[in-house]
PDB file of C-alpha atoms in Angstrom:
ATOM      1  CA  ASP C  23      89.233  48.252 185.154  1.00 52.00           C
ATOM      2  CA  LYS C  24      89.112  49.948 181.518  1.00 62.00           C
ATOM      3  CA  ILE C  25      85.961  50.491 181.399  1.00 70.00           C
ATOM      4  CA  ILE C  26      83.964  54.155 183.642  1.00 69.00           C
ATOM      5  CA  PHE C  27      80.316  53.847 183.305  1.00 73.00           C
ATOM      6  CA  SER C  28      79.448  58.003 184.086  1.00 76.00           C
ATOM      7  CA  ILE C  29      75.545  57.314 185.252  1.00 78.00           C
ATOM      8  CA  VAL C  30      73.179  60.583 185.236  1.00 72.00           C
ATOM      9  CA  GLY C  31      69.690  61.461 186.728  1.00 77.00           C
ATOM     10  CA  ASN C  32      67.380  60.924 189.028  1.00 85.00           C
ATOM     11  CA  ILE C  33      68.918  57.439 190.781  1.00 85.00           C
ATOM     12  CA  ASP C  34      70.951  56.329 193.620  1.00 88.00           C
ATOM     13  CA  TYR C  35      73.901  55.531 193.594  1.00 87.00           C
ATOM     14  CA  ASP C  36      73.026  51.093 194.505  1.00 88.00           C
ATOM     15  CA  GLU C  37      69.820  50.436 191.996  1.00 89.00           C
ATOM     16  CA  ALA C  38      72.902  52.367 189.338  1.00 85.00           C
ATOM     17  CA  LYS C  39      75.153  49.614 190.273  1.00 85.00           C
ATOM     18  CA  ASN C  40      73.060  46.835 190.194  1.00 88.00           C
ATOM     19  CA  ILE C  41      71.960  47.277 186.974  1.00 87.00           C
ATOM     20  CA  VAL C  42      75.519  47.564 184.978  1.00 82.00           C
ATOM     21  CA  GLU C  43      76.276  44.817 187.651  1.00 83.00           C
ATOM     22  CA  LYS C  44      72.944  42.761 185.508  1.00 83.00           C
ATOM     23  CA  TYR C  45      73.604  43.962 182.129  1.00 80.00           C
ATOM     24  CA  PHE C  46      77.372  44.071 182.274  1.00 78.00           C
ATOM     25  CA  SER C  47      78.673  41.403 184.798  1.00 74.00           C
ATOM     26  CA  GLU C  48      79.516  39.434 181.669  1.00 68.00           C
ATOM     27  CA  ILE C  49      81.918  42.253 179.821  1.00 66.00           C
ATOM     28  CA  LEU C  50      84.001  42.966 182.460  1.00 57.00           C
ATOM     29  CA  ASP C  51      84.386  39.484 183.892  1.00 63.00           C
ATOM     30  CA  CYS C  52      86.242  39.110 180.631  1.00 59.00           C
ATOM     31  CA  LYS C  53      89.771  38.446 180.096  1.00 59.00           C
ATOM     32  CA  PHE C  54      91.269  40.871 177.320  1.00 51.00           C
ATOM     33  CA  GLU C  55      95.128  39.833 175.814  1.00 58.00           C
ATOM     34  CA  SER C  56      96.657  42.318 173.305  1.00 55.00           C
ATOM     35  CA  GLU C  57      97.535  40.772 170.944  1.00 56.00           C
ATOM     36  CA  GLU C  58     101.097  41.034 168.308  1.00 55.00           C
ATOM     37  CA  SER C  59      99.145  43.967 165.611  1.00 59.00           C
ATOM     38  CA  ASN C  60     100.641  43.604 161.747  1.00 62.00           C
ATOM     39  CA  GLU C  61      99.282  45.771 161.234  1.00 68.00           C
ATOM     40  CA  ILE C  62     101.674  48.469 158.204  1.00 73.00           C
ATOM     41  CA  VAL C  63     101.838  52.428 158.468  1.00 82.00           C
ATOM     42  CA  ILE C  64     103.261  54.370 155.731  1.00 80.00           C
ATOM     43  CA  LYS C  65     103.819  57.530 154.959  1.00 78.00           C
ATOM     44  CA  ASP C  66     105.314  59.290 151.683  1.00 80.00           C
ATOM     45  CA  VAL C  67     105.563  63.015 152.806  1.00 72.00           C
ATOM     46  CA  GLU C  68     107.348  63.304 149.491  1.00 74.00           C
ATOM     47  CA  ASN C  69     103.681  62.433 148.002  1.00 78.00           C
ATOM     48  CA  ASN C  70     101.090  63.646 150.972  1.00 89.00           C
ATOM     49  CA  PHE C  71     100.171  59.902 151.191  1.00 91.00           C
ATOM     50  CA  VAL C  72      99.575  58.530 154.283  1.00 91.00           C
ATOM     51  CA  PHE C  73      98.484  54.128 154.785  1.00 92.00           C
ATOM     52  CA  HIS C  74      96.967  52.123 157.186  1.00 91.00           C
ATOM     53  CA  LYS C  75      97.082  48.145 156.304  1.00 90.00           C
ATOM     54  CA  LYS C  76      94.371  46.688 157.679  1.00 89.00           C
ATOM     55  CA  ASP C  77      93.309  43.051 157.512  1.00 88.00           C
ATOM     56  CA  GLU C  78      89.445  44.536 155.713  1.00 89.00           C
ATOM     57  CA  ASN C  79      87.955  43.951 152.695  1.00 88.00           C
ATOM     58  CA  GLN C  80      86.758  47.288 151.919  1.00 93.00           C
ATOM     59  CA  SER C  81      89.472  50.189 151.950  1.00 95.00           C
ATOM     60  CA  LYS C  82      88.792  54.022 153.089  1.00 96.00           C
ATOM     61  CA  ILE C  83      90.461  56.720 151.967  1.00 96.00           C
ATOM     62  CA  TYR C  84      90.457  60.670 152.568  1.00 96.00           C
ATOM     63  CA  ILE C  85      91.329  63.302 150.504  1.00 96.00           C
ATOM     64  CA  LEU C  86      91.838  66.536 152.753  1.00 96.00           C
ATOM     65  CA  PHE C  87      92.985  70.400 151.646  1.00 96.00           C
ATOM     66  CA  LYS C  88      93.959  73.044 153.345  1.00 95.00           C
ATOM     67  CA  SER C  89      91.467  75.464 152.563  1.00 95.00           C
ATOM     68  CA  GLU C  90      89.749  79.622 154.432  1.00 95.00           C
ATOM     69  CA  ASN C  91      88.991  79.759 157.496  1.00 96.00           C
ATOM     70  CA  ILE C  92      85.481  80.814 159.354  1.00 95.00           C
ATOM     71  CA  TYR C  93      86.407  84.974 158.353  1.00 95.00           C
ATOM     72  CA  SER C  94      87.322  84.632 154.774  1.00 96.00           C
ATOM     73  CA  ASP C  95      84.504  85.651 151.950  1.00 96.00           C
ATOM     74  CA  LYS C  96      85.610  81.802 150.045  1.00 97.00           C
ATOM     75  CA  VAL C  97      83.410  80.315 152.875  1.00 96.00           C
ATOM     76  CA  ASN C  98      80.007  80.519 151.308  1.00 96.00           C
ATOM     77  CA  PRO C  99      80.707  78.807 147.666  1.00 97.00           C
ATOM     78  CA  LEU C 100      83.519  76.263 149.520  1.00 97.00           C
ATOM     79  CA  MET C 101      80.493  75.000 150.896  1.00 97.00           C
ATOM     80  CA  LEU C 102      78.629  74.757 147.860  1.00 97.00           C
ATOM     81  CA  LEU C 103      81.402  73.343 145.959  1.00 98.00           C
ATOM     82  CA  SER C 104      81.666  70.019 148.136  1.00 97.00           C
ATOM     83  CA  VAL C 105      77.386  70.325 148.346  1.00 97.00           C
ATOM     84  CA  ILE C 106      78.031  69.887 144.220  1.00 97.00           C
ATOM     85  CA  CYS C 107      80.756  67.575 145.043  1.00 97.00           C
ATOM     86  CA  GLY C 108      79.918  64.736 147.742  1.00 95.00           C
ATOM     87  CA  VAL C 109      76.656  65.429 149.350  1.00 94.00           C
ATOM     88  CA  GLY C 110      73.387  63.353 147.494  1.00 90.00           C
ATOM     89  CA  MET C 111      72.815  61.725 144.742  1.00 92.00           C
ATOM     90  CA  CYS C 112      72.407  64.304 142.137  1.00 92.00           C
ATOM     91  CA  SER C 113      76.683  64.889 143.209  1.00 96.00           C
ATOM     92  CA  ARG C 114      79.556  64.790 140.998  1.00 96.00           C
ATOM     93  CA  PHE C 115      80.567  61.778 143.222  1.00 97.00           C
ATOM     94  CA  PHE C 116      77.568  60.133 143.319  1.00 96.00           C
ATOM     95  CA  ASN C 117      76.973  60.455 139.540  1.00 96.00           C
ATOM     96  CA  GLU C 118      80.804  59.695 138.501  1.00 96.00           C
ATOM     97  CA  LEU C 119      82.176  57.347 140.790  1.00 96.00           C
ATOM     98  CA  ARG C 120      79.064  55.179 142.250  1.00 95.00           C
ATOM     99  CA  GLU C 121      76.584  54.861 138.977  1.00 95.00           C
ATOM    100  CA  LYS C 122      79.302  54.984 136.516  1.00 96.00           C
ATOM    101  CA  LEU C 123      82.673  53.914 136.905  1.00 96.00           C
ATOM    102  CA  GLY C 124      81.599  51.208 140.400  1.00 96.00           C
ATOM    103  CA  LEU C 125      84.312  52.259 142.129  1.00 96.00           C
ATOM    104  CA  ALA C 126      82.683  53.369 145.368  1.00 95.00           C
ATOM    105  CA  TYR C 127      80.595  52.125 148.193  1.00 95.00           C
ATOM    106  CA  SER C 128      79.755  55.587 149.229  1.00 95.00           C
ATOM    107  CA  CYS C 129      82.031  59.403 148.662  1.00 96.00           C
ATOM    108  CA  GLY C 130      81.044  62.608 149.563  1.00 96.00           C
ATOM    109  CA  ALA C 131      82.411  65.715 150.455  1.00 97.00           C
ATOM    110  CA  SER C 132      82.570  68.198 153.359  1.00 96.00           C
ATOM    111  CA  THR C 133      83.927  70.905 155.121  1.00 96.00           C
ATOM    112  CA  PHE C 134      85.102  72.526 158.202  1.00 95.00           C
ATOM    113  CA  PHE C 135      86.115  77.084 159.012  1.00 95.00           C
ATOM    114  CA  ALA C 136      87.886  76.994 162.356  1.00 93.00           C
ATOM    115  CA  LYS C 137      89.651  80.419 163.679  1.00 91.00           C
ATOM    116  CA  GLU C 138      93.564  79.797 161.468  1.00 93.00           C
ATOM    117  CA  PHE C 139      92.190  77.513 158.986  1.00 91.00           C
ATOM    118  CA  GLY C 140      89.821  74.824 157.709  1.00 95.00           C
ATOM    119  CA  TYR C 141      89.547  72.231 155.464  1.00 95.00           C
ATOM    120  CA  PHE C 142      87.932  70.475 152.235  1.00 97.00           C
ATOM    121  CA  GLN C 143      87.534  66.911 152.861  1.00 97.00           C
ATOM    122  CA  ILE C 144      86.678  64.203 150.572  1.00 97.00           C
ATOM    123  CA  PHE C 145      85.548  60.278 151.631  1.00 97.00           C
ATOM    124  CA  ILE C 146      84.924  56.655 149.750  1.00 97.00           C
ATOM    125  CA  ALA C 147      85.016  53.667 150.173  1.00 97.00           C
ATOM    126  CA  THR C 148      85.758  50.706 147.709  1.00 96.00           C
ATOM    127  CA  SER C 149      86.318  47.832 147.467  1.00 95.00           C
ATOM    128  CA  ASN C 150      90.238  47.247 148.010  1.00 94.00           C
ATOM    129  CA  GLU C 151      91.456  46.356 144.437  1.00 93.00           C
ATOM    130  CA  LYS C 152      89.610  49.591 143.315  1.00 94.00           C
ATOM    131  CA  VAL C 153      91.479  52.246 145.171  1.00 95.00           C
ATOM    132  CA  GLY C 154      94.235  53.492 142.740  1.00 93.00           C
ATOM    133  CA  SER C 155      91.086  53.864 140.355  1.00 95.00           C
ATOM    134  CA  ALA C 156      88.540  55.320 142.670  1.00 95.00           C
ATOM    135  CA  LEU C 157      92.291  58.023 143.164  1.00 95.00           C
ATOM    136  CA  ILE C 158      92.607  58.696 139.497  1.00 95.00           C
ATOM    137  CA  ASN C 159      89.876  58.898 138.979  1.00 96.00           C
ATOM    138  CA  ILE C 160      88.679  61.442 141.894  1.00 96.00           C
ATOM    139  CA  LYS C 161      91.755  63.575 140.270  1.00 95.00           C
ATOM    140  CA  LYS C 162      90.288  63.694 136.749  1.00 95.00           C
ATOM    141  CA  ILE C 163      86.610  64.615 138.320  1.00 96.00           C
ATOM    142  CA  LEU C 164      88.460  68.405 140.944  1.00 96.00           C
ATOM    143  CA  ASN C 165      90.154  68.599 137.774  1.00 95.00           C
ATOM    144  CA  GLU C 166      87.767  68.426 135.711  1.00 96.00           C
ATOM    145  CA  ILE C 167      86.011  71.519 138.180  1.00 96.00           C
ATOM    146  CA  SER C 168      88.601  73.379 138.212  1.00 95.00           C
ATOM    147  CA  GLU C 169      89.114  74.012 134.753  1.00 95.00           C
ATOM    148  CA  ASN C 170      85.158  74.507 133.524  1.00 96.00           C
ATOM    149  CA  GLY C 171      83.599  75.385 136.958  1.00 96.00           C
ATOM    150  CA  VAL C 172      80.207  73.980 137.699  1.00 96.00           C
ATOM    151  CA  TYR C 173      77.083  74.171 136.187  1.00 96.00           C
ATOM    152  CA  GLN C 174      74.511  77.055 137.332  1.00 97.00           C
ATOM    153  CA  HIS C 175      72.166  73.478 137.876  1.00 96.00           C
ATOM    154  CA  GLU C 176      74.594  72.172 140.226  1.00 97.00           C
ATOM    155  CA  LEU C 177      74.880  74.854 141.366  1.00 97.00           C
ATOM    156  CA  GLU C 178      70.718  75.275 142.113  1.00 97.00           C
ATOM    157  CA  ILE C 179      70.817  72.534 143.434  1.00 96.00           C
ATOM    158  CA  ALA C 180      73.102  72.946 145.706  1.00 96.00           C
ATOM    159  CA  LYS C 181      71.953  76.565 147.016  1.00 96.00           C
ATOM    160  CA  THR C 182      68.501  74.298 147.279  1.00 95.00           C
ATOM    161  CA  LYS C 183      70.466  71.769 149.627  1.00 93.00           C
ATOM    162  CA  PHE C 184      71.721  74.323 152.136  1.00 92.00           C
ATOM    163  CA  LYS C 185      69.278  76.170 152.063  1.00 91.00           C
ATOM    164  CA  ALA C 186      66.479  73.944 152.338  1.00 90.00           C
ATOM    165  CA  ASP C 187      69.758  71.949 156.171  1.00 88.00           C
ATOM    166  CA  PHE C 188      69.725  75.186 156.821  1.00 86.00           C
ATOM    167  CA  VAL C 189      65.951  75.529 157.735  1.00 86.00           C
ATOM    168  CA  TYR C 190      65.874  71.894 159.075  1.00 83.00           C
ATOM    169  CA  GLY C 191      68.262  72.596 161.428  1.00 81.00           C
ATOM    170  CA  MET C 192      66.921  76.258 162.878  1.00 81.00           C
ATOM    171  CA  ASN C 193      64.062  72.982 164.440  1.00 84.00           C
ATOM    172  CA  SER C 194      66.376  70.540 165.683  1.00 84.00           C
ATOM    173  CA  VAL C 195      67.181  72.552 168.873  1.00 84.00           C
ATOM    174  CA  SER C 196      70.094  70.681 169.398  1.00 85.00           C
ATOM    175  CA  ARG C 197      71.261  72.052 165.812  1.00 84.00           C
ATOM    176  CA  GLN C 198      69.973  75.390 166.652  1.00 84.00           C
ATOM    177  CA  ALA C 199      71.618  75.589 169.465  1.00 86.00           C
ATOM    178  CA  LYS C 200      75.198  74.464 168.581  1.00 85.00           C
ATOM    179  CA  ASN C 201      75.074  76.985 165.366  1.00 86.00           C
ATOM    180  CA  ASN C 202      74.011  79.937 167.465  1.00 86.00           C
ATOM    181  CA  ALA C 203      76.854  78.838 170.095  1.00 88.00           C
ATOM    182  CA  LYS C 204      79.538  78.335 167.102  1.00 87.00           C
ATOM    183  CA  LYS C 205      78.629  81.940 165.253  1.00 88.00           C
ATOM    184  CA  TYR C 206      78.449  83.156 168.478  1.00 88.00           C
ATOM    185  CA  HIS C 207      81.644  82.530 169.284  1.00 88.00           C
ATOM    186  CA  TYR C 208      83.472  83.269 165.908  1.00 90.00           C
ATOM    187  CA  PHE C 209      81.713  86.406 165.217  1.00 91.00           C
ATOM    188  CA  LYS C 210      79.784  87.866 168.360  1.00 89.00           C
ATOM    189  CA  ASN C 211      76.938  87.943 165.955  1.00 90.00           C
ATOM    190  CA  ILE C 212      74.009  85.557 164.725  1.00 88.00           C
ATOM    191  CA  PRO C 213      72.875  86.545 161.290  1.00 87.00           C
ATOM    192  CA  SER C 214      69.330  85.951 161.106  1.00 89.00           C
ATOM    193  CA  PHE C 215      67.570  83.744 157.907  1.00 86.00           C
ATOM    194  CA  GLU C 216      67.425  86.009 155.569  1.00 92.00           C
ATOM    195  CA  GLU C 217      71.118  87.311 156.231  1.00 92.00           C
ATOM    196  CA  LYS C 218      72.013  83.674 155.617  1.00 90.00           C
ATOM    197  CA  MET C 219      69.821  83.058 152.666  1.00 93.00           C
ATOM    198  CA  GLU C 220      71.464  86.492 150.843  1.00 95.00           C
ATOM    199  CA  GLU C 221      73.964  86.057 151.707  1.00 94.00           C
ATOM    200  CA  ILE C 222      73.683  82.120 149.431  1.00 95.00           C
ATOM    201  CA  GLU C 223      72.106  83.912 147.038  1.00 96.00           C
ATOM    202  CA  ARG C 224      75.008  86.096 145.803  1.00 96.00           C
ATOM    203  CA  VAL C 225      77.070  82.828 145.378  1.00 97.00           C
ATOM    204  CA  THR C 226      78.280  83.343 141.337  1.00 97.00           C
ATOM    205  CA  LEU C 227      79.052  80.280 139.163  1.00 97.00           C
ATOM    206  CA  GLU C 228      82.877  82.307 139.241  1.00 97.00           C
ATOM    207  CA  ASP C 229      83.326  82.445 142.885  1.00 97.00           C
ATOM    208  CA  VAL C 230      82.619  78.876 142.559  1.00 97.00           C
ATOM    209  CA  LYS C 231      85.314  78.320 139.546  1.00 97.00           C
ATOM    210  CA  LYS C 232      87.694  80.694 141.495  1.00 96.00           C
ATOM    211  CA  CYS C 233      87.218  78.465 144.964  1.00 96.00           C
ATOM    212  CA  ALA C 234      87.329  75.708 143.335  1.00 96.00           C
ATOM    213  CA  LYS C 235      90.623  76.411 140.947  1.00 96.00           C
ATOM    214  CA  LYS C 236      93.119  77.943 143.291  1.00 95.00           C
ATOM    215  CA  LEU C 237      91.593  74.477 146.395  1.00 95.00           C
ATOM    216  CA  PHE C 238      92.028  71.163 143.925  1.00 94.00           C
ATOM    217  CA  ASN C 239      95.387  72.690 142.038  1.00 91.00           C
ATOM    218  CA  SER C 240      97.137  72.973 145.569  1.00 84.00           C
ATOM    219  CA  LYS C 241      99.173  70.947 146.466  1.00 87.00           C
ATOM    220  CA  ASN C 242      98.789  71.505 150.038  1.00 89.00           C
ATOM    221  CA  TYR C 243      96.469  68.100 150.612  1.00 93.00           C
ATOM    222  CA  VAL C 244      97.090  65.187 152.502  1.00 94.00           C
ATOM    223  CA  VAL C 245      96.494  60.762 150.742  1.00 94.00           C
ATOM    224  CA  SER C 246      95.254  58.565 153.311  1.00 94.00           C
ATOM    225  CA  VAL C 247      94.677  55.213 152.436  1.00 94.00           C
ATOM    226  CA  CYS C 248      93.133  51.836 155.066  1.00 94.00           C
ATOM    227  CA  GLY C 249      93.226  49.402 153.740  1.00 93.00           C
ATOM    228  CA  ASN C 250      94.285  45.894 152.640  1.00 91.00           C
ATOM    229  CA  VAL C 251      95.952  47.038 149.263  1.00 87.00           C
ATOM    230  CA  GLU C 252      97.646  44.718 147.382  1.00 81.00           C
ATOM    231  CA  SER C 253     101.287  47.364 146.342  1.00 81.00           C
ATOM    232  CA  VAL C 254     100.576  50.943 147.999  1.00 84.00           C
ATOM    233  CA  GLU C 255     103.636  51.365 145.361  1.00 81.00           C
ATOM    234  CA  ASP C 256     101.035  51.505 142.803  1.00 78.00           C
ATOM    235  CA  ILE C 257      98.594  54.406 144.591  1.00 85.00           C
ATOM    236  CA  LYS C 258     100.704  56.516 146.456  1.00 80.00           C
ATOM    237  CA  ASN C 259     101.054  58.504 143.323  1.00 80.00           C
ATOM    238  CA  ALA C 260      97.717  57.919 141.754  1.00 83.00           C
ATOM    239  CA  PHE C 261      96.216  61.494 143.209  1.00 85.00           C
ATOM    240  CA  ASN C 262      98.760  63.312 141.789  1.00 76.00           C
TER     241      ASN C 262
END
């Protein structure tokens, strides 16, 4: 009584019912009993820190910075900053955290923009014992970018990646429909490919540096860790 099957297509009810019973009968006959959870959740508002203890071999870290809304002129620099930080094998996070220091199985960065606000998200998957070191070094990378900006070749690579992804999206019916709906919803206008590429090309090193400085020096962020970490006290201040 906890599973719903929703089937849409050229099939009648009895045929659908027989298929469900044939392939899911073992699951439907199972009796699930809830077990008492030993998970621990710690919220430290002062340090913008949330910890969820789970008995897993890996820990997942998410860091969210509150960012600009979708109407801001900082949207394009922030998107390129996320690519520089954490998209692909040329990114800072991949090269520093994963390749050089061995502190991450996977890592990345992304952005989200809406009418009222946006956020800049950082993701790291690491071993339980390396959570503290990962947080310390991610903070070092962000401080470095905030103070010194990024390199010209990093910005050019980010622009190329963005353009390639945009072109790929234009060849995907579902992505094109989604992007058109989003743009029209917010702007009542759908910019052409040429207009979007011109916007990206206009972004400068100084634009990216200003965004990074404002974003990464902000205290308006949350660090969320989920995993089997021995000492929460050792990690909750690691990013500060």
